XYZ file of C-alpha atoms in Angstrom:
661
model
C 12.547 -1.385 37.181
C 12.571 -5.170 37.388
C 12.811 -7.227 34.191
C 11.283 -10.678 33.814
C 13.630 -12.864 31.779
C 11.590 -15.234 29.659
C 13.173 -17.882 27.452
C 12.710 -17.354 23.713
C 10.065 -19.543 22.108
C 11.302 -21.371 19.005
C 9.474 -20.018 15.953
C 10.147 -20.072 12.238
C 12.797 -17.528 11.253
C 11.529 -14.316 9.727
C 14.498 -14.233 7.392
C 13.741 -17.694 6.031
C 10.146 -16.678 5.419
C 11.039 -13.410 3.715
C 13.411 -15.003 1.216
C 15.403 -12.354 -0.621
C 13.728 -9.413 1.120
C 15.983 -6.734 2.558
C 16.662 -6.645 6.289
C 14.692 -3.397 6.631
C 11.643 -4.791 4.834
C 11.857 -8.024 6.802
C 12.032 -6.235 10.152
C 9.382 -3.595 9.472
C 7.071 -6.050 7.697
C 7.104 -8.534 10.577
C 3.843 -8.813 12.476
C 3.778 -7.858 16.167
C 5.427 -10.346 18.516
C 2.546 -9.867 20.959
C -0.778 -9.603 19.193
C -2.954 -9.796 22.340
C -2.256 -10.512 26.021
C -4.201 -11.468 29.170
C -3.412 -12.297 32.811
C -5.016 -15.121 34.803
C -7.345 -14.211 37.693
C -4.726 -15.287 40.251
C -1.903 -13.497 38.423
C 0.256 -16.594 38.090
C 0.061 -16.961 34.310
C 0.086 -14.762 31.240
C -1.493 -15.854 27.956
C -0.545 -14.102 24.755
C -0.862 -14.637 21.026
C 2.409 -14.657 19.104
C 3.095 -15.045 15.374
C 4.522 -18.280 14.042
C 5.894 -18.686 10.556
C 4.772 -16.259 7.900
C 1.108 -15.983 8.841
C 0.303 -18.388 11.669
C -0.329 -17.665 15.354
C 0.229 -19.535 18.605
C -1.233 -19.258 22.090
C 1.674 -18.956 24.516
C 1.327 -19.527 28.266
C 3.968 -17.836 30.404
C 4.436 -18.751 34.051
C 5.156 -15.463 35.801
C 7.259 -16.895 38.648
C 9.654 -18.901 36.450
C 9.406 -17.275 33.027
C 8.665 -20.667 31.448
C 6.897 -20.453 28.070
C 4.629 -23.114 26.596
C 2.822 -23.067 23.263
C -0.552 -24.758 23.756
C -2.405 -24.192 20.484
C -1.900 -22.593 17.091
C -3.608 -21.455 13.912
C -2.178 -21.653 10.428
C -3.437 -18.395 8.977
C -4.779 -20.446 6.054
C -7.424 -19.156 6.619
C -7.874 -19.455 10.418
C -6.323 -16.737 12.583
C -6.308 -16.470 16.367
C -7.765 -13.157 17.536
C -7.872 -13.159 21.343
C -7.621 -15.272 24.491
C -8.962 -14.425 27.961
C -8.962 -16.375 31.210
C -12.277 -17.659 32.522
C -10.627 -19.367 35.530
C -7.046 -19.651 36.761
C -6.541 -22.662 34.493
C -8.960 -22.225 31.591
C -9.117 -19.890 28.598
C -11.731 -18.708 26.144
C -10.283 -17.801 22.752
C -11.646 -16.514 19.459
C -10.607 -17.387 15.951
C -11.348 -15.572 12.687
C -11.312 -16.677 9.076
C -12.631 -15.755 5.656
C -13.965 -18.163 3.054
C -15.828 -18.028 -0.241
C -19.334 -19.420 -0.728
C -20.920 -21.001 -3.808
C -21.440 -17.535 -5.328
C -17.733 -16.718 -4.721
C -18.640 -14.101 -2.132
C -15.995 -13.633 0.546
C -17.581 -14.244 3.952
C -16.035 -13.577 7.386
C -16.495 -16.182 10.119
C -15.640 -16.077 13.826
C -15.778 -18.881 16.368
C -15.105 -19.120 20.113
C -13.557 -22.118 21.855
C -12.275 -22.996 25.321
C -9.214 -24.925 26.417
C -7.106 -25.560 29.493
C -3.834 -23.768 30.149
C -2.013 -26.977 29.167
C -3.805 -27.078 25.812
C -6.137 -29.946 26.737
C -9.943 -30.269 26.858
C -10.548 -28.122 23.780
C -14.258 -27.505 23.166
C -16.208 -25.270 20.803
C -18.408 -22.741 22.594
C -20.008 -21.239 19.499
C -23.334 -22.862 18.708
C -23.160 -25.226 15.766
C -25.429 -25.227 12.741
C -26.384 -28.375 10.837
C -27.487 -29.540 7.390
C -31.058 -28.325 8.100
C -29.967 -24.769 8.984
C -31.467 -22.190 6.650
C -28.613 -19.697 6.901
C -24.986 -19.180 7.863
C -24.024 -18.209 11.385
C -21.118 -15.963 10.436
C -20.530 -14.694 13.957
C -19.659 -17.265 16.579
C -20.797 -15.095 19.462
C -19.242 -12.649 21.900
C -18.549 -12.968 25.616
C -20.416 -10.112 27.317
C -19.830 -11.130 30.964
C -16.985 -13.156 32.464
C -19.136 -14.169 35.456
C -16.423 -13.086 37.893
C -18.830 -13.411 40.826
C -19.359 -17.122 40.123
C -15.719 -18.121 39.427
C -16.907 -21.470 38.057
C -15.723 -21.005 34.495
C -19.092 -19.957 33.108
C -19.596 -16.942 30.841
C -22.473 -15.027 29.322
C -22.177 -15.217 25.565
C -24.302 -14.057 22.661
C -25.759 -16.768 20.457
C -27.034 -16.326 16.914
C -29.994 -18.683 16.523
C -30.503 -19.912 12.961
C -33.877 -21.439 12.000
C -33.948 -24.915 10.490
C -35.904 -26.513 7.708
C -38.930 -28.391 8.981
C -39.028 -30.734 5.982
C -38.801 -34.309 7.222
C -38.204 -33.250 10.824
C -40.377 -32.935 13.918
C -37.669 -31.277 16.031
C -36.443 -28.494 13.756
C -35.776 -25.202 15.518
C -37.716 -22.130 14.424
C -35.884 -19.749 16.751
C -34.131 -16.866 15.022
C -32.069 -13.872 16.089
C -29.497 -12.953 18.691
C -29.880 -14.190 22.256
C -27.652 -14.707 25.289
C -26.632 -18.017 26.874
C -24.816 -18.854 30.068
C -22.207 -21.451 29.118
C -20.103 -23.545 31.438
C -16.798 -23.538 29.567
C -15.830 -26.912 31.061
C -19.012 -29.004 30.856
C -20.581 -27.070 27.948
C -23.866 -26.869 29.876
C -25.834 -24.122 28.121
C -28.676 -22.136 29.704
C -30.654 -19.536 27.802
C -30.481 -16.170 29.593
C -32.032 -14.003 26.883
C -34.279 -15.566 24.237
C -33.315 -14.832 20.628
C -34.844 -11.725 19.114
C -34.832 -11.097 15.416
C -33.118 -7.771 14.828
C -31.212 -7.844 18.117
C -27.746 -6.414 17.552
C -26.077 -6.349 20.973
C -26.581 -6.886 24.696
C -24.753 -5.221 27.596
C -24.333 -6.857 30.995
C -23.713 -5.140 34.314
C -20.563 -7.228 34.857
C -22.323 -9.284 37.529
C -24.329 -11.638 35.338
C -27.373 -9.440 34.672
C -28.214 -8.262 31.161
C -29.375 -4.659 31.454
C -29.336 -3.257 27.899
C -30.473 -4.545 24.510
C -29.985 -2.948 21.084
C -32.453 -3.763 18.302
C -31.822 -2.675 14.746
C -34.500 -4.613 12.916
C -34.957 -5.076 9.194
C -37.002 -3.459 6.465
C -39.333 -5.402 4.166
C -36.426 -6.270 1.861
C -34.507 -7.913 4.702
C -31.934 -5.128 5.012
C -30.812 -3.476 8.245
C -32.637 -0.323 9.266
C -30.579 2.835 9.706
C -31.618 3.260 13.321
C -31.076 1.242 16.484
C -33.692 1.115 19.235
C -32.125 0.808 22.686
C -33.898 -0.764 25.670
C -32.961 -1.141 29.333
C -34.110 -2.842 32.510
C -34.513 -1.349 35.952
C -32.920 -3.379 38.784
C -34.643 -6.687 39.590
C -36.927 -6.429 36.574
C -37.180 -8.477 33.377
C -39.268 -5.884 31.569
C -37.592 -3.981 28.738
C -38.139 -0.225 28.738
C -37.186 2.189 25.906
C -33.917 4.030 26.494
C -33.657 5.846 23.167
C -32.916 5.591 19.460
C -29.568 5.905 17.704
C -30.043 7.127 14.138
C -27.373 6.618 11.517
C -27.200 8.739 8.388
C -24.571 9.422 5.765
C -22.664 11.651 8.169
C -22.759 10.299 11.704
C -24.782 8.645 14.470
C -27.219 10.722 16.501
C -28.535 9.605 19.875
C -27.266 8.120 23.139
C -25.324 4.922 22.400
C -24.607 3.004 25.632
C -21.346 1.083 26.040
C -21.308 0.059 29.723
C -23.455 -0.302 32.834
C -22.393 0.639 36.352
C -24.621 -1.438 38.663
C -23.554 0.395 41.807
C -24.559 3.796 40.410
C -27.357 2.191 38.362
C -26.431 4.150 35.250
C -25.513 3.428 31.657
C -22.480 5.168 30.235
C -22.464 5.969 26.553
C -21.676 8.427 23.814
C -23.727 11.205 22.279
C -22.915 14.531 20.687
C -22.700 17.918 22.390
C -21.977 21.027 20.348
C -21.135 18.816 17.377
C -18.593 16.602 19.156
C -18.905 13.206 20.799
C -19.051 13.266 24.589
C -19.543 10.764 27.407
C -22.895 10.767 29.183
C -24.400 8.827 32.060
C -28.115 7.976 31.965
C -29.941 6.716 35.058
C -31.514 3.255 34.739
C -33.990 3.756 37.595
C -36.856 4.694 35.284
C -36.177 8.432 35.317
C -33.602 8.374 32.462
C -31.911 11.342 34.121
C -29.036 12.361 31.891
C -25.669 13.727 33.018
C -22.785 14.997 30.899
C -19.671 13.271 32.244
C -16.949 14.626 29.962
C -16.743 16.657 26.767
C -14.051 18.628 24.987
C -14.394 21.659 22.727
C -11.700 20.484 20.292
C -11.981 16.706 19.786
C -14.361 13.796 20.291
C -14.311 11.640 23.404
C -14.067 8.419 21.445
C -13.129 5.486 23.686
C -14.286 4.060 27.006
C -11.664 2.500 29.283
C -12.718 -0.600 31.220
C -10.705 -2.591 33.756
C -11.125 -5.869 35.607
C -13.131 -8.997 35.130
C -16.361 -7.026 35.591
C -15.286 -4.696 32.758
C -16.018 -1.718 34.983
C -15.732 1.617 33.224
C -12.927 3.628 34.829
C -12.225 6.371 32.315
C -12.209 7.568 28.726
C -9.652 8.545 26.142
C -9.397 11.009 23.278
C -6.747 12.105 20.814
C -5.507 15.652 20.412
C -1.919 15.818 19.141
C -1.414 12.643 21.181
C -3.882 10.230 22.772
C -4.756 11.027 26.368
C -6.664 9.129 29.047
C -8.787 10.569 31.837
C -9.403 8.161 34.725
C -12.487 8.616 36.893
C -11.150 6.036 39.340
C -8.915 8.059 41.731
C -6.521 5.165 42.425
C -5.981 4.533 38.727
C -5.557 8.249 38.110
C -2.729 8.305 40.683
C -1.242 5.154 39.167
C -1.363 6.686 35.693
C 0.607 9.690 36.944
C 3.154 7.414 38.619
C 3.561 5.303 35.480
C 4.147 8.392 33.374
C 7.049 9.286 35.682
C 8.399 5.716 35.675
C 8.196 5.486 31.868
C 9.054 9.017 30.686
C 9.931 7.944 27.149
C 6.749 5.943 26.654
C 3.814 8.359 26.972
C 1.193 6.077 25.416
C 0.259 4.046 28.493
C -2.796 1.759 28.694
C -4.073 -0.686 31.297
C -4.643 -3.861 29.303
C -5.819 -6.437 31.853
C -6.041 -7.139 35.583
C -6.195 -10.005 38.038
C -9.461 -10.823 39.797
C -8.656 -8.538 42.739
C -6.960 -5.983 40.454
C -3.790 -6.198 42.544
C -1.733 -6.900 39.428
C -2.127 -5.079 36.125
C -0.817 -5.697 32.631
C 0.309 -2.367 31.190
C 1.157 -1.378 27.622
C 3.509 1.553 27.029
C 4.807 2.879 23.721
C 5.755 5.953 21.718
C 6.585 7.081 18.195
C 10.105 5.640 18.399
C 9.181 2.563 20.441
C 6.555 0.152 19.058
C 5.693 -0.602 22.653
C 6.213 -3.164 25.352
C 4.115 -4.872 27.993
C 4.722 -4.607 31.726
C 3.372 -6.286 34.853
C 2.623 -3.904 37.712
C 2.210 -5.223 41.270
C 0.251 -2.771 43.433
C 1.392 -4.382 46.694
C 5.124 -4.146 45.966
C 4.794 -1.179 43.548
C 7.140 -2.992 41.179
C 6.950 -2.626 37.408
C 8.394 -5.583 35.482
C 8.841 -5.651 31.728
C 7.189 -8.667 30.145
C 7.569 -8.521 26.368
C 8.433 -6.072 23.589
C 5.916 -5.760 20.761
C 8.486 -5.836 17.933
C 11.778 -7.531 18.815
C 12.987 -7.290 15.211
C 13.270 -3.502 15.494
C 15.171 -3.463 18.779
C 18.424 -2.335 17.126
C 16.831 -0.048 14.518
C 16.871 3.705 14.974
C 13.309 4.897 14.479
C 12.144 8.314 13.346
C 10.414 10.817 15.605
C 6.866 11.806 14.668
C 5.928 15.470 14.909
C 2.346 16.781 15.042
C 1.995 19.610 12.519
C -0.765 21.886 11.224
C -1.308 22.014 7.469
C -3.007 24.998 5.828
C -5.138 23.994 2.847
C -6.515 25.986 -0.070
C -9.716 27.306 1.535
C -7.905 28.547 4.636
C -8.777 25.566 6.841
C -6.033 24.127 9.021
C -5.927 20.345 9.262
C -3.874 18.286 11.725
C -1.188 15.952 10.415
C 1.858 13.940 11.498
C 5.284 14.440 9.950
C 7.958 11.743 10.075
C 11.439 12.694 8.853
C 14.297 10.255 8.199
C 16.589 9.973 11.231
C 19.529 12.306 10.881
C 18.175 14.115 7.800
C 18.215 17.863 7.219
C 14.458 17.797 6.699
C 14.806 19.743 3.439
C 14.507 18.794 -0.229
C 13.676 15.177 0.536
C 11.886 12.533 -1.480
C 8.517 12.648 0.243
C 5.326 10.661 0.647
C 1.827 11.782 1.549
C 0.152 8.817 3.269
C -3.617 9.283 3.827
C -5.237 6.913 6.312
C -7.839 4.218 5.658
C -11.444 4.254 6.757
C -12.592 6.778 5.726
C -14.256 6.771 9.164
C -10.906 6.823 10.981
C -7.928 9.057 11.748
C -4.184 8.811 12.207
C -2.683 9.209 15.667
C 0.720 9.953 17.118
C 2.723 6.792 17.759
C 4.507 3.991 15.959
C 3.390 3.247 12.392
C 5.256 0.440 10.643
C 4.620 1.754 7.124
C 5.642 5.338 7.877
C 8.681 4.162 9.811
C 9.817 1.895 6.958
C 9.687 4.749 4.478
C 11.498 7.094 6.872
C 14.144 4.408 7.307
C 14.551 4.357 3.516
C 15.079 8.124 3.415
C 11.591 9.494 2.695
C 9.755 12.208 4.579
C 6.214 11.005 5.375
C 3.179 13.215 6.018
C -0.019 11.644 7.362
C -2.865 14.182 7.081
C -6.101 13.934 9.014
C -8.050 15.349 6.103
C -11.634 16.502 6.491
C -13.795 13.340 6.653
C -11.509 11.994 9.385
C -13.150 11.057 12.672
C -12.295 12.483 16.071
C -12.762 16.172 15.291
C -16.532 16.520 15.379
C -19.427 16.395 12.937
C -18.522 19.528 10.970
C -14.970 18.303 10.290
C -16.306 14.907 9.185
C -18.349 16.597 6.435
C -20.524 13.950 4.683
C -17.807 11.266 4.888
C -14.876 10.662 2.575
C -16.895 9.230 -0.298
C -19.691 11.775 -0.581
C -17.379 14.661 0.334
C -14.432 13.335 -1.620
C -13.685 16.732 -3.299
C -12.934 18.177 0.156
C -11.087 15.100 1.459
C -8.962 14.642 -1.659
C -8.402 18.391 -1.845
C -6.939 18.270 1.662
C -4.748 15.302 0.725
C -3.389 17.062 -2.346
C -2.887 20.306 -0.438
C -0.875 18.304 2.089
C 1.527 17.427 -0.711
C 1.732 21.083 -1.736
C 2.376 22.026 1.908
C 5.390 19.691 1.987
C 6.770 21.487 -1.055
C 6.062 24.984 0.324
C 7.798 24.104 3.581
C 10.873 23.064 1.627
C 10.602 19.535 3.032
C 9.732 17.875 -0.279
C 11.506 18.024 -3.579
C 8.514 18.636 -5.913
C 10.008 16.266 -8.482
C 10.206 13.517 -5.866
C 6.745 13.670 -4.305
C 4.697 10.442 -4.073
C 1.486 9.225 -2.453
C 0.913 5.881 -0.723
C -2.348 4.620 0.796
C -4.118 1.502 2.063
C -7.894 0.894 1.789
C -9.549 4.344 1.712
C -6.017 5.725 1.712
C -5.463 3.773 -1.498
C -8.637 5.269 -2.929
C -7.402 8.742 -1.963
C -4.041 8.047 -3.604
C -5.736 7.112 -6.880
C -8.367 9.863 -6.798
C -5.652 12.426 -6.111
C -4.376 11.787 -9.638
C -7.846 12.375 -11.083
C -8.008 15.777 -9.360
C -4.410 16.838 -10.069
C -2.551 14.440 -12.390
C 0.764 16.330 -12.178
C 1.148 16.648 -8.403
C 2.381 13.204 -7.358
C 5.068 11.489 -9.403
C 4.271 7.977 -8.181
C 1.147 6.340 -6.742
C 0.958 3.251 -4.514
C -2.442 1.855 -3.498
C -3.040 -1.223 -1.319
C -6.538 -2.753 -1.302
C -8.140 0.441 -2.678
C -11.722 1.280 -3.516
C -11.623 2.296 -7.188
C -15.271 2.563 -8.299
C -17.956 3.782 -5.912
C -20.853 2.178 -7.753
C -19.034 -1.158 -7.875
C -18.427 -0.907 -4.136
C -22.119 -0.273 -3.554
C -23.059 -3.374 -5.543
C -20.528 -5.563 -3.662
C -22.721 -5.219 -0.567
C -26.137 -5.633 -2.160
C -26.493 -9.241 -0.949
C -25.682 -8.305 2.648
C -27.989 -6.956 5.332
C -25.888 -3.819 5.901
C -26.383 -2.693 2.286
C -28.454 0.398 3.285
C -25.554 1.663 5.403
C -23.090 1.296 2.520
C -25.638 2.781 0.124
C -26.114 5.811 2.386
C -22.375 6.227 2.850
C -21.710 6.361 -0.906
C -24.797 8.406 -1.728
C -26.267 9.080 -5.167
C -25.617 11.687 -7.790
C -22.731 12.962 -9.892
C -20.262 12.513 -7.015
C -20.339 8.736 -7.585
C -18.953 8.675 -11.131
C -16.764 11.735 -10.627
C -15.293 10.199 -7.475
C -14.426 6.838 -9.063
C -10.786 6.757 -10.235
C -11.366 3.649 -12.358
C -13.662 5.747 -14.560
C -10.955 8.351 -15.169
C -7.918 6.257 -16.075
C -7.211 8.600 -18.989
C -6.230 11.379 -16.537
C -3.366 9.451 -14.946
C 0.176 10.623 -15.654
C 2.193 9.072 -12.809
C 2.927 5.338 -12.702
C 0.709 3.262 -10.395
C 1.537 0.272 -8.174
C -1.383 -1.800 -6.827
C -1.576 -4.603 -4.242
C -4.666 -6.595 -3.226
C -5.428 -9.865 -1.431
C -7.945 -12.061 -3.237
C -9.866 -12.894 -0.015
C -10.457 -9.275 0.960
C -13.867 -8.860 2.656
C -13.460 -5.141 3.342
C -12.777 -4.138 -0.269
C -13.318 -6.671 -3.032
C -10.295 -7.668 -5.086
C -12.444 -6.797 -8.108
C -11.753 -3.128 -7.325
C -8.022 -3.432 -8.043
C -8.598 -5.746 -10.984
C -10.853 -3.117 -12.519
C -8.379 -0.297 -11.875
C -5.472 -2.221 -13.354
C -7.501 -3.169 -16.441
C -8.678 0.407 -17.015
C -5.172 1.825 -16.670
C -3.752 -0.770 -19.050
C -6.496 -0.056 -21.583
C -5.615 3.635 -21.339
C -1.944 2.739 -21.957
C -0.850 3.992 -18.528
C 2.009 2.622 -16.449
C 0.560 0.213 -13.887
C 1.882 -2.769 -11.955
C -0.589 -4.981 -10.118
C 0.300 -7.624 -7.526
C -2.568 -9.863 -6.432
C -1.845 -11.919 -3.330
C -3.661 -15.266 -3.067
C -5.474 -16.431 0.098
C -4.977 -13.199 2.053
C -7.529 -10.649 3.230
C -7.532 -6.876 3.664
C -4.685 -6.703 6.194
C -2.215 -8.916 4.270
C -1.191 -10.594 7.541
C 1.877 -12.431 6.270
C 5.472 -11.550 7.182
C 6.944 -12.652 3.867
C 4.248 -10.945 1.804
C 4.621 -7.690 3.722
C 8.409 -7.758 3.434
C 8.263 -8.368 -0.298
C 5.615 -5.658 -0.660
C 7.752 -3.109 1.198
C 10.779 -3.797 -0.967
C 8.607 -3.636 -4.100
C 7.180 -0.287 -2.992
C 10.636 1.096 -2.276
C 12.006 -0.079 -5.610
C 9.007 1.318 -7.492
C 9.259 4.701 -5.775
C 12.994 4.964 -6.352
C 12.640 4.192 -10.031
C 9.646 6.511 -10.476
C 11.224 9.400 -8.559
C 14.662 9.023 -10.083
C 16.362 8.022 -6.836
C 19.423 5.786 -6.547
C 18.739 2.140 -5.771
C 18.659 1.142 -2.109
C 22.170 0.271 -0.944
């Protein structure tokens, strides 16, 4: 295997940012060295986003032939954060940036914007449509590129555009257009041509990859201005501008029902999308010739087919993936299927292999490969020479650290159900009588998967066994396993989480006196609610950015158009108060450690403030760390390092363990 030697880019030292943090916390808390990567159409350059300083990011251009690296633009992370960069020509990029900010009512609002720049960092222009002082609303979203116009190769893209109406007071030229439309934008000249007029209630458009918009999704609003809980989907037959009904996707408190398209194949004239079969999500193809003939492409009896795999500048759908014990990919493209088999043989220790990007002719591919004990690395594969060259590791800081293997296990819970989980044991340990952590995932509409997890690996490095249960209410296992979601069905979800702790004890893995629970987001909620259900089980509780009161969470979203979806997710009835740990602070026995960023859009910082106040009023042991100017992910190397050391110290003290050497 060939290795491309690239010179190291000078960035601020992690150690200097982390201050007095331990080496382990500094290394595990560091953000990924490659946060996103893309190859130019001609294959001569690679663009990737790399961290700088504690929370900033930079766009790095790498010349493949020489290995030369050049930083062409950066974001500070205060609050702007680079999200992605893709090539629109061999010399020009389109990039997106994300930020959160507070408005006059102190609501935390997320903003995204898209801009273009040359590969040398020059000719920077904003592609997102601008609002002005007459605009009657915010344009939170800056648009999304839905077609890279590969057939034109002139640097133009198809991009969604949120039209915001303007006040007509004192103006004869105020715009009254409103809703989501599609524009063709020349990323060099900024010439903008309307392709799809704005439609109020439009939620998304799907192109055929050749410049033709074929599918539109309309959600619409009720009389109160809130989103409806169903999406009407429309399509066009070839060479027609008329929209025809394709179907309706209904969302309730459990799941979505109906064919939800994700891609169009213009050669086959079909839309690919997801719908359920026998209670599990499957991939279907629906003809766009007017017949709406429906074909089941792939389904599994055990798990959901949950991701579509697209390749190339036309974003052609080439396969799907799903997660059993480990994530697997099925390629419909025969050449890529053969390549996938060859890559598995070439990279035997890195079974998680994905095609990330491709040149215009797809002769060169950027490949990601990783495992549980390797955070992953990027490769460049040349089809003509059949050479695989390593480009960049994802986490250089962990290169010399021995990581822990992750084992899929089955956990039996109280009612006889078996739930899947992942067990991580400290390297070199006996696997018996260990200080142990149950670590439920966030979401709740999510699941854990086999692979590298920086939190689990940090704790294993510190000597803890870690169990990550996919409790009922996790996604990926069908409608029945999902129950009514983790908030309405919290007794089942939290019961599974607590039974996972008991399973660790029964297996002899955990010392029952040294059993803790750690969670982030919904996982933090589960950690806190576990103490309401069984106060004696866990001897220490750590919650990062947790939901703590279901009614408070409902009210956080009342001013936003998606309020009905949040309202339906939480539901109404006795489950709301009973499932709110902040209302049951008197039941807590174990000490609690809380962390929360004060610019969190996902879960308001008020949730942790309330929990900390209630626990203090009940004279319980609680420590609360509020982190200024950071959102839900706490994307800051120094903050994460300090948080990891604080967690470790708190757990050791609470569980009666010796201090970290």
